[in-house]
Coordinates of C-alpha atoms and ligand atoms in Angstrom, one line a residue:
M1 CA 0.1 -0.1 0.0
A2 CA 1.1 3.4 -0.7
L3 CA 2.4 5.1 2.3
T4 CA 1.9 9.0 0.8
N5 CA -0.8 11.0 -1.3
N6 CA 1.9 12.9 -2.8
K7 CA 1.0 12.9 -6.6
N8 CA 4.5 13.7 -7.4
V9 CA 5.6 10.6 -5.7
L10 CA 2.8 8.4 -6.7
A11 CA 3.1 9.4 -10.5
W12 CA 7.0 8.7 -10.7
V13 CA 6.6 5.2 -8.6
D14 CA 3.6 4.4 -11.2
E15 CA 6.2 5.5 -14.3
M16 CA 9.3 3.2 -13.1
V17 CA 7.1 0.5 -12.2
A18 CA 5.6 0.6 -16.0
L19 CA 9.5 0.8 -17.2
T20 CA 10.8 -2.2 -14.9
K21 CA 7.6 -4.2 -14.4
P22 CA 8.0 -5.9 -11.2
D23 CA 5.7 -8.6 -10.1
Q24 CA 4.8 -6.8 -6.8
V25 CA 5.7 -3.4 -5.4
V26 CA 6.3 -3.3 -1.6
W27 CA 6.5 0.2 0.3
I28 CA 9.2 0.2 3.1
D29 CA 7.3 1.4 6.0
G30 CA 10.6 1.2 8.3
S31 CA 8.7 -1.3 11.1
K32 CA 10.5 -3.9 12.6
E33 CA 7.8 -6.4 11.5
Q34 CA 8.4 -5.8 7.9
L35 CA 12.3 -5.6 8.2
D36 CA 12.4 -9.0 10.3
A37 CA 10.6 -10.4 7.5
L38 CA 12.9 -9.3 4.7
T39 CA 15.9 -10.5 7.0
E40 CA 14.2 -14.0 7.2
E41 CA 13.5 -13.9 3.4
V42 CA 16.8 -12.8 2.4
T43 CA 18.6 -15.1 4.9
S44 CA 16.5 -18.1 3.7
L45 CA 17.7 -18.0 0.3
P46 CA 19.5 -21.0 -1.1
E47 CA 23.3 -21.2 -0.7
G48 CA 24.6 -20.1 -4.1
N49 CA 22.0 -17.4 -4.7
R50 CA 23.9 -14.4 -5.1
D51 CA 21.7 -12.0 -3.0
K52 CA 22.0 -14.5 0.3
M53 CA 22.9 -12.9 3.4
Y54 CA 23.7 -14.9 6.3
K55 CA 23.1 -14.2 10.0
L56 CA 25.7 -14.1 12.4
N57 CA 26.2 -15.6 16.0
P58 CA 23.6 -14.0 17.9
D59 CA 25.5 -13.9 20.9
K60 CA 28.7 -12.4 19.7
L61 CA 27.4 -10.3 17.1
P62 CA 23.6 -9.9 18.1
G63 CA 21.3 -8.6 14.8
C64 CA 24.8 -8.7 12.7
L65 CA 24.2 -9.8 9.1
Y66 CA 27.1 -10.7 6.4
H67 CA 26.8 -10.6 2.6
R68 CA 29.2 -11.2 -0.2
T69 CA 29.1 -9.2 -3.7
L70 CA 30.4 -10.4 -7.0
P71 CA 34.6 -10.0 -7.1
N72 CA 33.6 -7.7 -9.9
D73 CA 31.3 -5.5 -8.1
V74 CA 33.4 -4.1 -4.7
A75 CA 34.1 -0.6 -5.1
R76 CA 32.6 2.8 -6.3
V77 CA 33.0 2.8 -10.4
E78 CA 34.2 6.8 -11.1
D79 CA 34.7 5.8 -14.9
R80 CA 30.9 4.5 -15.1
T81 CA 29.4 7.7 -13.0
F82 CA 27.8 10.4 -14.7
I83 CA 26.5 14.0 -14.3
C84 CA 24.0 14.5 -16.8
T85 CA 23.3 18.2 -17.0
K86 CA 21.4 19.8 -20.2
N87 CA 24.8 21.5 -20.7
K88 CA 28.2 20.1 -20.8
E89 CA 29.8 23.1 -19.1
D90 CA 27.8 22.6 -16.1
A91 CA 29.3 19.1 -15.5
G92 CA 32.7 20.6 -15.6
P93 CA 36.1 19.1 -16.3
T94 CA 35.8 16.7 -13.2
N95 CA 32.8 14.4 -14.4
N96 CA 31.8 12.1 -16.8
W97 CA 29.0 14.0 -19.0
M98 CA 26.5 12.7 -21.3
D99 CA 23.3 14.7 -22.4
P100 CA 20.1 13.4 -20.1
E101 CA 17.7 12.5 -23.1
E102 CA 20.8 10.6 -24.8
M103 CA 21.8 8.8 -21.4
K104 CA 18.2 8.2 -20.5
A105 CA 17.3 6.5 -24.3
K106 CA 20.7 4.4 -23.6
L107 CA 19.5 2.9 -20.1
T108 CA 15.8 2.7 -20.8
P109 CA 16.6 -0.4 -22.6
L110 CA 18.3 -1.6 -19.3
Y111 CA 15.5 -1.2 -17.3
D112 CA 12.9 -1.9 -19.6
G113 CA 11.1 -5.0 -17.7
V114 CA 14.3 -5.7 -15.5
M115 CA 12.3 -6.2 -12.4
K116 CA 10.0 -9.1 -14.2
G117 CA 10.1 -11.9 -11.6
R118 CA 11.5 -9.6 -8.8
T119 CA 10.1 -7.4 -6.1
M120 CA 10.3 -3.6 -6.2
Y121 CA 10.6 -2.0 -3.0
V122 CA 9.8 1.5 -2.8
I123 CA 11.9 3.0 0.2
P124 CA 11.0 6.7 1.6
Y125 CA 14.4 7.9 3.4
S126 CA 15.2 11.3 4.9
M127 CA 18.7 12.7 4.7
G128 CA 19.3 14.5 7.9
P129 CA 17.0 14.5 11.0
I130 CA 13.2 14.2 10.3
G131 CA 11.9 17.7 10.4
S132 CA 15.5 19.3 10.4
P133 CA 15.1 22.6 8.2
L134 CA 18.6 21.1 6.7
A135 CA 17.1 17.7 6.0
K136 CA 15.8 16.5 2.5
V137 CA 13.4 13.7 1.6
G138 CA 14.5 10.6 -0.8
V139 CA 12.8 8.0 -2.3
E140 CA 14.8 5.2 -3.5
L141 CA 13.2 2.3 -5.8
T142 CA 15.3 -1.2 -5.6
D143 CA 15.0 -4.6 -6.2
S144 CA 17.6 -5.5 -3.4
I145 CA 16.5 -6.3 0.2
Y146 CA 20.3 -5.8 1.0
V147 CA 19.7 -2.0 -0.2
V148 CA 16.9 -2.0 1.8
L149 CA 18.3 -3.3 5.4
N150 CA 21.3 -0.9 4.6
M151 CA 19.5 2.3 3.9
N152 CA 17.7 1.3 7.3
I153 CA 20.9 1.9 9.1
M154 CA 22.3 4.6 7.0
T155 CA 19.3 6.5 6.6
R156 CA 15.9 7.5 8.4
M157 CA 13.6 5.1 6.6
G158 CA 10.1 4.4 6.7
V159 CA 6.9 5.8 6.3
D160 CA 8.3 9.2 8.7
A161 CA 10.1 10.3 6.0
F162 CA 7.0 11.4 4.1
K163 CA 5.8 13.3 6.9
N164 CA 7.0 16.8 5.9
L165 CA 6.5 16.2 2.3
G166 CA 2.9 17.0 2.0
D167 CA 0.8 16.2 -0.8
V168 CA 2.4 18.5 -3.8
S169 CA 6.0 19.0 -2.9
N170 CA 8.0 18.1 -5.9
D171 CA 11.1 18.4 -3.5
F172 CA 12.2 14.8 -3.0
V173 CA 15.4 13.1 -4.9
R174 CA 13.9 10.3 -7.1
G175 CA 16.8 7.2 -7.0
L176 CA 16.1 4.3 -9.2
H177 CA 18.0 1.1 -8.4
S178 CA 18.0 -2.3 -10.3
K179 CA 20.7 -5.0 -9.6
A180 CA 19.9 -6.2 -13.0
D181 CA 22.8 -8.8 -14.0
V182 CA 25.4 -7.1 -11.9
D183 CA 26.9 -6.8 -15.5
P184 CA 30.0 -4.6 -15.0
E185 CA 30.0 -3.3 -18.5
N186 CA 26.6 -2.3 -18.2
R187 CA 27.0 -0.8 -15.0
Y188 CA 26.0 3.0 -14.8
I189 CA 25.8 5.4 -11.4
V190 CA 23.9 8.4 -13.2
Q191 CA 22.9 11.7 -11.4
F192 CA 20.6 13.9 -13.4
P193 CA 21.3 17.0 -11.0
E194 CA 18.4 19.1 -12.8
E195 CA 15.7 16.6 -12.1
N196 CA 16.8 15.6 -8.8
T197 CA 16.8 11.9 -10.0
I198 CA 19.7 9.1 -9.9
W199 CA 19.5 6.0 -12.1
S200 CA 22.1 3.2 -10.9
I201 CA 22.0 -0.2 -12.7
N202 CA 24.2 -3.3 -12.6
S203 CA 25.7 -3.1 -9.1
A204 CA 24.9 -4.2 -5.8
Y205 CA 27.9 -2.5 -4.1
G206 CA 27.1 0.0 -1.4
G207 CA 28.8 3.4 -2.9
N208 CA 27.1 2.6 -6.1
V209 CA 23.7 1.3 -4.6
L210 CA 23.2 3.2 -1.0
L211 CA 21.8 6.1 -3.3
G212 CA 21.0 8.5 0.1
K213 CA 24.7 8.6 -0.1
K214 CA 27.5 9.5 -2.5
C215 CA 24.8 9.8 -5.1
F216 CA 22.4 12.3 -3.0
A217 CA 24.1 13.5 -0.2
L218 CA 26.9 14.5 -2.1
R219 CA 26.5 15.2 -6.0
I220 CA 22.8 16.1 -6.4
A221 CA 23.2 17.7 -3.1
S222 CA 26.4 20.1 -3.8
F223 CA 24.1 20.9 -6.8
Q224 CA 21.0 21.8 -4.7
G225 CA 23.4 23.8 -2.1
K226 CA 24.7 25.8 -4.7
N227 CA 21.2 26.8 -5.6
E228 CA 19.9 27.4 -2.4
G229 CA 22.6 29.0 -0.6
W230 CA 24.1 25.9 1.3
M231 CA 26.9 23.4 1.1
A232 CA 27.0 19.3 0.9
E233 CA 30.9 18.9 1.6
H234 CA 32.5 15.2 2.0
M235 CA 33.6 16.1 5.6
L236 CA 33.6 14.5 9.2
I237 CA 32.1 16.5 11.7
L238 CA 33.3 16.5 15.2
G239 CA 33.0 18.1 18.5
V240 CA 35.8 19.0 21.4
Q241 CA 34.1 19.6 24.7
K242 CA 36.6 21.5 26.7
P243 CA 36.9 20.7 30.6
N244 CA 34.6 23.7 31.0
G245 CA 31.6 21.8 29.5
E246 CA 31.7 24.3 26.0
T247 CA 32.1 22.0 23.2
V248 CA 33.6 23.3 19.8
Y249 CA 32.7 22.0 16.3
I250 CA 35.1 21.1 13.4
T251 CA 34.8 19.8 10.1
A252 CA 37.5 18.2 8.2
A253 CA 37.9 16.9 4.6
F254 CA 40.7 14.6 3.4
P255 CA 41.1 12.1 0.3
S256 CA 40.5 8.3 0.9
A257 CA 43.3 6.8 3.0
C258 CA 43.9 9.9 5.2
G259 CA 42.1 8.7 8.6
K260 CA 38.6 10.5 8.1
T261 CA 36.7 7.8 10.6
N262 CA 40.0 7.4 13.0
L263 CA 40.2 11.6 13.4
A264 CA 36.0 12.0 13.5
M265 CA 36.1 9.2 16.5
L266 CA 39.6 10.2 18.2
I267 CA 40.3 9.3 21.8
P268 CA 42.4 12.1 23.3
P269 CA 45.5 11.2 24.7
E270 CA 45.7 10.7 28.6
G271 CA 46.7 14.2 29.6
Y272 CA 43.9 16.0 27.6
Q273 CA 41.5 13.1 29.2
K274 CA 42.6 13.9 33.0
D275 CA 42.0 17.6 32.1
G276 CA 38.5 16.9 31.0
Y277 CA 38.4 16.9 27.2
K278 CA 35.9 14.7 25.4
V279 CA 35.4 14.6 21.5
F280 CA 32.3 13.5 20.3
T281 CA 31.7 12.3 16.6
V282 CA 28.8 14.1 14.7
G283 CA 29.4 12.4 11.2
D284 CA 32.4 10.5 9.8
D285 CA 31.9 11.2 5.9
I286 CA 29.4 14.0 5.1
A287 CA 28.4 17.5 6.2
W288 CA 25.7 19.5 5.1
M289 CA 26.1 23.0 6.3
K290 CA 24.0 26.2 6.1
P291 CA 24.2 29.6 7.7
G292 CA 21.8 29.6 10.7
K293 CA 20.0 32.4 12.4
D294 CA 22.7 33.7 14.2
G295 CA 25.0 34.1 10.8
R296 CA 27.1 31.0 11.9
L297 CA 27.6 28.1 9.7
Y298 CA 25.5 24.9 11.1
A299 CA 26.2 21.1 9.9
I300 CA 24.2 18.1 10.2
N301 CA 25.7 14.9 9.2
P302 CA 22.5 13.6 6.8
E303 CA 23.4 10.1 7.4
N304 CA 22.6 7.8 10.5
G305 CA 25.0 5.4 10.2
F306 CA 28.6 4.7 9.0
F307 CA 29.6 2.6 6.0
G308 CA 33.0 2.2 6.8
V309 CA 35.8 0.1 5.7
A310 CA 36.6 -3.0 8.0
P311 CA 40.4 -4.1 7.4
G312 CA 42.7 -1.8 9.7
T313 CA 40.1 -1.2 12.1
N314 CA 41.0 -2.8 15.3
E315 CA 40.8 -1.9 19.3
K316 CA 44.2 -0.1 19.2
S317 CA 43.6 1.8 15.5
N318 CA 40.3 2.9 16.3
P319 CA 38.2 1.1 19.1
N320 CA 35.3 3.3 18.8
A321 CA 34.5 2.0 15.2
L322 CA 34.9 -1.6 16.4
A323 CA 32.6 -1.0 19.0
C324 CA 30.0 0.6 16.4
T325 CA 30.2 -2.8 14.6
R326 CA 29.3 -5.2 17.8
K327 CA 25.6 -5.4 17.2
N328 CA 22.9 -4.3 14.4
T329 CA 25.8 -4.2 11.8
I330 CA 25.9 -5.8 8.3
F331 CA 29.4 -6.7 7.1
T332 CA 30.0 -6.7 3.3
N333 CA 32.9 -8.7 1.8
V334 CA 35.0 -9.5 4.7
A335 CA 35.7 -12.9 5.9
L336 CA 33.7 -15.5 7.9
N337 CA 35.2 -17.0 10.8
N338 CA 33.2 -20.5 10.5
E339 CA 34.5 -21.3 13.9
D340 CA 32.1 -19.2 16.0
G341 CA 30.0 -17.5 13.1
T342 CA 31.5 -14.1 13.6
V343 CA 33.8 -12.1 10.9
W344 CA 37.4 -11.2 10.6
W345 CA 39.4 -8.9 8.4
E346 CA 43.2 -7.7 7.8
K347 CA 44.3 -6.2 10.9
L348 CA 41.1 -7.0 13.1
D349 CA 44.0 -9.2 15.5
K350 CA 46.5 -11.2 15.0
N351 CA 44.3 -14.5 14.8
P352 CA 42.9 -15.0 11.2
P353 CA 40.7 -18.1 11.6
V354 CA 41.7 -21.6 10.7
D355 CA 38.1 -22.4 9.7
A356 CA 37.4 -19.6 7.4
T357 CA 35.4 -18.3 4.5
E358 CA 37.2 -15.8 2.3
W359 CA 35.4 -13.0 0.7
K360 CA 34.8 -14.5 -2.5
G361 CA 33.2 -17.5 -0.5
A362 CA 36.0 -20.1 -0.7
K363 CA 36.5 -22.1 2.3
V364 CA 40.1 -21.7 3.4
N365 CA 42.6 -22.3 6.3
G366 CA 42.6 -18.6 7.2
P367 CA 46.6 -18.4 7.9
E368 CA 48.0 -20.7 5.2
F369 CA 45.7 -18.7 2.7
I370 CA 47.3 -15.1 4.0
A371 CA 50.6 -16.9 4.0
E372 CA 50.1 -17.5 0.3
G373 CA 49.8 -14.0 -0.1
N374 CA 46.2 -13.6 -0.3
T375 CA 43.7 -11.3 1.9
L376 CA 40.6 -13.2 3.9
A377 CA 38.6 -9.7 3.4
H378 CA 38.4 -7.8 0.4
P379 CA 40.7 -4.4 1.1
N380 CA 37.6 -2.2 0.6
S381 CA 35.3 -4.7 2.3
R382 CA 32.8 -2.6 4.6
F383 CA 30.6 -2.6 7.9
T384 CA 27.5 -0.8 7.8
A385 CA 26.7 0.3 11.5
P386 CA 24.2 2.5 13.2
A387 CA 25.2 5.7 14.6
E388 CA 23.7 5.0 18.0
N389 CA 26.0 2.1 18.2
C390 CA 28.8 4.7 18.5
P391 CA 30.3 5.2 21.9
C392 CA 31.4 8.7 21.4
I393 CA 28.1 9.9 19.1
S394 CA 27.7 13.5 19.7
P395 CA 24.3 14.3 22.1
E396 CA 23.7 16.8 19.5
F397 CA 23.8 13.9 16.6
N398 CA 19.6 14.5 16.2
N399 CA 19.6 17.9 16.7
P400 CA 17.5 19.5 13.8
E401 CA 19.4 22.6 14.0
G402 CA 22.8 21.2 13.3
V403 CA 26.0 22.3 15.3
P404 CA 27.8 25.3 15.0
I405 CA 31.1 25.4 13.1
S406 CA 34.1 27.1 14.2
A407 CA 37.1 25.3 12.1
I408 CA 36.9 23.8 8.8
V409 CA 40.0 21.4 8.0
F410 CA 41.5 20.4 4.9
G411 CA 44.1 17.8 4.8
G412 CA 46.1 15.2 2.5
R413 CA 49.1 13.0 2.7
R414 CA 52.0 14.9 2.0
A415 CA 55.7 13.3 2.7
S416 CA 56.9 16.8 2.5
T417 CA 56.0 20.5 1.8
T418 CA 53.0 20.8 3.7
P419 CA 53.5 21.7 7.6
L420 CA 51.8 19.7 10.6
V421 CA 49.1 22.5 10.8
Y422 CA 48.7 26.0 9.5
Q423 CA 45.6 28.8 9.1
S424 CA 44.7 30.6 6.2
F425 CA 44.8 34.2 6.4
D426 CA 41.3 34.3 5.0
W427 CA 38.2 32.7 3.9
T428 CA 39.5 33.4 0.2
H429 CA 42.8 31.9 0.9
G430 CA 40.9 29.0 2.8
T431 CA 39.2 28.4 -0.3
Y432 CA 42.2 28.1 -2.5
M433 CA 43.6 25.7 0.3
G434 CA 40.7 23.6 -0.3
S435 CA 40.9 23.6 -3.9
A436 CA 44.8 22.8 -3.7
V437 CA 44.2 19.6 -1.3
S438 CA 46.1 16.7 -2.8
S439 CA 47.5 13.4 -2.0
E440 CA 50.8 11.6 -2.6
T441 CA 50.6 8.1 -3.6
T442 CA 52.9 5.8 -1.4
A443 CA 55.6 3.3 -2.7
A444 CA 53.4 0.6 -1.5
A445 CA 50.5 1.5 -3.7
T446 CA 52.2 2.6 -6.9
G447 CA 55.8 2.1 -6.7
A448 CA 56.4 5.7 -7.6
V449 CA 56.5 7.7 -4.6
G450 CA 55.6 11.4 -4.2
V451 CA 52.8 11.3 -7.1
L452 CA 50.4 13.8 -6.5
R453 CA 46.7 13.3 -6.8
H454 CA 44.5 16.6 -7.1
D455 CA 41.5 16.2 -5.0
P456 CA 40.0 19.5 -4.3
M457 CA 38.1 19.9 -1.3
A458 CA 38.4 15.9 -1.4
M459 CA 35.2 16.0 -3.2
K460 CA 36.7 15.5 -6.8
P461 CA 34.1 12.5 -7.4
F462 CA 31.3 13.9 -5.6
I463 CA 30.9 17.6 -7.0
G464 CA 27.7 17.2 -9.1
Y465 CA 28.6 20.1 -11.3
N466 CA 31.5 22.3 -12.5
V467 CA 34.3 22.6 -10.1
G468 CA 35.1 26.2 -11.1
D469 CA 31.5 27.0 -10.4
Y470 CA 31.8 25.2 -7.1
W471 CA 34.8 27.0 -5.9
A472 CA 32.7 30.2 -7.1
H473 CA 29.9 28.9 -4.4
W474 CA 32.7 28.4 -1.7
L475 CA 33.6 32.2 -2.3
E476 CA 30.1 33.5 -2.4
M477 CA 29.4 31.2 1.1
G478 CA 32.2 33.2 2.8
E479 CA 30.8 36.7 1.6
K480 CA 27.5 35.8 2.9
L481 CA 29.3 34.4 6.4
G482 CA 31.6 37.4 6.6
D483 CA 33.3 37.3 10.1
K484 CA 30.9 34.7 11.2
A485 CA 32.6 32.5 8.9
P486 CA 34.3 29.4 10.3
K487 CA 38.4 29.8 10.2
I488 CA 40.3 27.5 7.7
F489 CA 43.1 25.4 8.5
N490 CA 45.1 22.6 6.6
V491 CA 46.8 19.5 8.1
N492 CA 49.3 17.1 7.4
W493 CA 49.5 14.2 9.6
F494 CA 51.9 12.2 7.3
K495 CA 55.3 14.4 7.2
Q496 CA 58.5 12.4 6.9
D497 CA 62.0 12.8 7.4
E498 CA 64.6 12.0 4.7
E499 CA 64.6 8.2 5.8
G500 CA 60.9 8.0 5.3
N501 CA 59.9 7.9 9.1
F502 CA 56.6 9.9 9.7
L503 CA 57.2 12.9 12.1
W504 CA 54.3 13.0 13.8
P505 CA 52.6 10.3 16.0
G506 CA 49.0 10.9 14.8
F507 CA 45.9 9.2 15.9
G508 CA 44.8 10.5 19.3
D509 CA 47.6 12.7 19.4
N510 CA 46.1 14.9 16.5
M511 CA 44.0 16.3 19.5
R512 CA 47.1 18.4 20.2
V513 CA 46.6 19.9 16.8
L514 CA 43.0 20.4 17.3
D515 CA 43.7 22.2 20.7
W516 CA 45.9 24.9 18.9
I517 CA 43.0 25.2 16.0
I518 CA 40.7 25.8 18.8
K519 CA 42.6 28.1 20.6
R520 CA 43.3 29.8 17.0
C521 CA 39.7 30.1 16.5
E522 CA 38.8 31.6 20.1
G523 CA 41.8 33.9 19.9
K524 CA 43.8 32.4 22.6
A525 CA 46.7 31.5 20.7
D526 CA 49.2 33.5 18.7
A527 CA 50.7 32.6 15.5
V528 CA 53.9 32.8 13.2
E529 CA 53.0 34.7 9.9
T530 CA 54.9 32.8 7.2
A531 CA 54.2 33.0 3.1
I532 CA 51.8 30.1 3.4
G533 CA 49.6 31.2 6.3
Y534 CA 49.7 31.1 10.2
L535 CA 51.7 28.3 11.8
P536 CA 51.8 27.4 15.5
K537 CA 54.3 29.0 17.5
K538 CA 56.6 26.0 19.1
E539 CA 55.5 26.5 22.2
D540 CA 51.9 26.7 21.4
L541 CA 52.0 23.1 20.9
N542 CA 51.1 20.7 23.8
L543 CA 53.5 17.9 23.7
T544 CA 53.3 17.0 27.1
G545 CA 53.8 13.1 27.2
I546 CA 55.4 12.9 23.5
E547 CA 58.4 14.9 24.5
D548 CA 60.6 11.9 23.5
E549 CA 58.8 11.2 20.1
V550 CA 58.5 14.7 18.8
T551 CA 61.7 16.3 19.6
P552 CA 62.5 20.1 19.2
A553 CA 64.4 19.0 16.1
I554 CA 61.7 17.2 14.7
L555 CA 59.1 19.7 15.5
D556 CA 61.4 22.0 13.6
K557 CA 61.0 19.8 10.3
L558 CA 57.1 19.5 11.2
L559 CA 56.7 23.0 11.3
A560 CA 59.1 23.9 8.2
V561 CA 58.0 25.8 5.5
D562 CA 60.5 25.4 2.7
T563 CA 60.8 28.1 0.1
D564 CA 61.8 26.0 -2.9
L565 CA 59.6 23.7 -2.4
W566 CA 56.6 25.8 -1.9
K567 CA 57.3 27.6 -5.2
K568 CA 57.2 24.3 -7.1
E569 CA 53.9 23.7 -5.1
I570 CA 52.6 27.1 -6.6
A571 CA 53.7 26.2 -9.9
E572 CA 52.0 22.9 -9.9
M573 CA 48.8 24.5 -8.9
R574 CA 49.2 27.2 -11.9
R575 CA 49.6 24.1 -14.2
Y576 CA 46.4 22.5 -12.4
Y577 CA 44.2 25.1 -12.7
Q578 CA 45.6 25.8 -15.9
D579 CA 45.5 22.5 -17.7
D580 CA 43.5 20.7 -15.6
I581 CA 40.5 23.0 -15.2
A582 CA 40.5 26.0 -17.1
A583 CA 41.5 24.4 -20.2
K584 CA 38.7 21.6 -20.0
G585 CA 36.1 23.9 -19.5
G586 CA 36.1 25.0 -15.6
K587 CA 36.3 28.5 -14.8
V588 CA 39.0 29.4 -12.2
P589 CA 37.7 32.3 -10.2
A590 CA 39.7 35.1 -10.4
E591 CA 40.4 35.1 -7.0
L592 CA 41.8 32.0 -6.3
M593 CA 44.3 32.8 -9.4
A594 CA 45.0 36.0 -7.1
E595 CA 45.7 33.7 -4.1
L596 CA 48.5 32.0 -6.5
D597 CA 49.9 35.6 -7.0
K598 CA 49.9 36.5 -3.5
I599 CA 51.4 33.5 -2.1
E600 CA 54.2 33.8 -4.9
A601 CA 55.0 37.2 -4.0
R602 CA 55.5 36.2 -0.3
L603 CA 57.7 33.6 -1.3
N604 CA 59.9 35.8 -3.1
K605 CA 59.9 38.5 -0.4
Ligands
OXD1 C1 33.5 6.4 0.9 C2 34.3 6.9 -0.2 O1 33.3 5.2 0.7 O2 34.8 8.1 -0.1 O3 33.2 7.0 2.0 O4 34.3 6.5 -1.1
MN2 MN1 33.6 8.9 2.2

């Protein structure tokens, strides 16, 4: 039975039913009875059915499920992801583009009758707390129970999501997903930003099919934000509670493999804990930010769970993330421990199960399989865990108004050049810093150390429109916020010495850098003015307890600004703006070009 009288929802569902021709249509109300029944159905599928999910040990991992996707379908597919705007220029140089009508003509035959013999699930969901002025409604149509159960964790799913839509509003995002034949040759992840529409076909992997996440909350939402005066960013949100009980909120954007989830769930060093500092997680991946009534920038996490990479997560690296996964969690492409019906992944502990099922489904002897050079879990295997499981979830997580942001932090993995932390001179300079976010490949990953990958604002795969217009929107937001704008910082946890040793301990000790950032926001710390921005005075970084590790000589290296390296950096940014952006149809705002000149002039002084 339809769960809404909204005429636009009903008309669109009818149209998509006529196209995909499912045997039946089930509206997802979000009730426990319905979800339990779907769980029974999907876990009762015969062995070998590719949709099958497994129940895990109810004592050790209560409410947890396990699933494997096809080996050809384990990650986001950027080369098959499209932004379809009427004009090619509106998609810009960082996106694949096709004319919307052409794309629909191409995909319509793939969708025609694709759900024959299947059930279509109609999933209403809210990105953001229901009723929040920052929240948005989505509806996803899918032929996958796995998608329904994951969306239940990642979003506020069910009939309540329709509450504020009314009968006539057209302000909802239409997502159509079919796993079809999971055919990689016909896999498409397509955004139509001008129509609030997403079409995803031939994948069953999270990032491609949980349409609320990257497709809506970043690609479509960034486009909406530009038109409506807000921002959708690939940022974690955390709160640092100070000993006086006040909490300061910070967002941070990093390219992948830079420790975003670890920073979001940071455990402060002992000294800070003793002093009464606490870190709370509001989000680990996405922030929607809008000016509030007081003129400050407020952020919500539009998601309701964490879709985290499992390998590397352990009691030491991120005990909070591990705790998130101990109940009501879905594990995908990790290994099964058949000895006790639990799961295992690389670096969880030093005891891979002897009786294991590896991520592709073969029964193996875990230690032997690893000794032969294999991994038991896929490197991009995931947990889908409810945010409410997080021991350090912020008490403001469901606050419909969001949290006021004091600082925005950018970062990347840089062996040299970029100091541990520095602050921009102003919002425009900070926007430049965001546009310059890049990460170096490591020797382990590519064989070539120091190859720079540009990833502006860590948003390269997620900006749903022209990157030049996106930077212009950042500048406009800065103007609107004026002196209430968050301060902008850049951090680099990955600076190395000549031998390739990391100079900074990272993890919980990153709290020391957050501490300086907060003091700067509050006007309680001075700074050294350099050509690239404000750096900490050495005595202002609290190194109590790590003096042996971070000696004065190491601190000098961490905070060094090497003029020659920075001249090279600026030359590379000129090349990037020119060759990768402007020459390919992106308008680099004049203000950002001017920042290059300003930094260069300061370096030459
Ligand atoms: C993610 C990603 O899955 O950024 O969050 O790829
Ligand atoms: Mn992400």
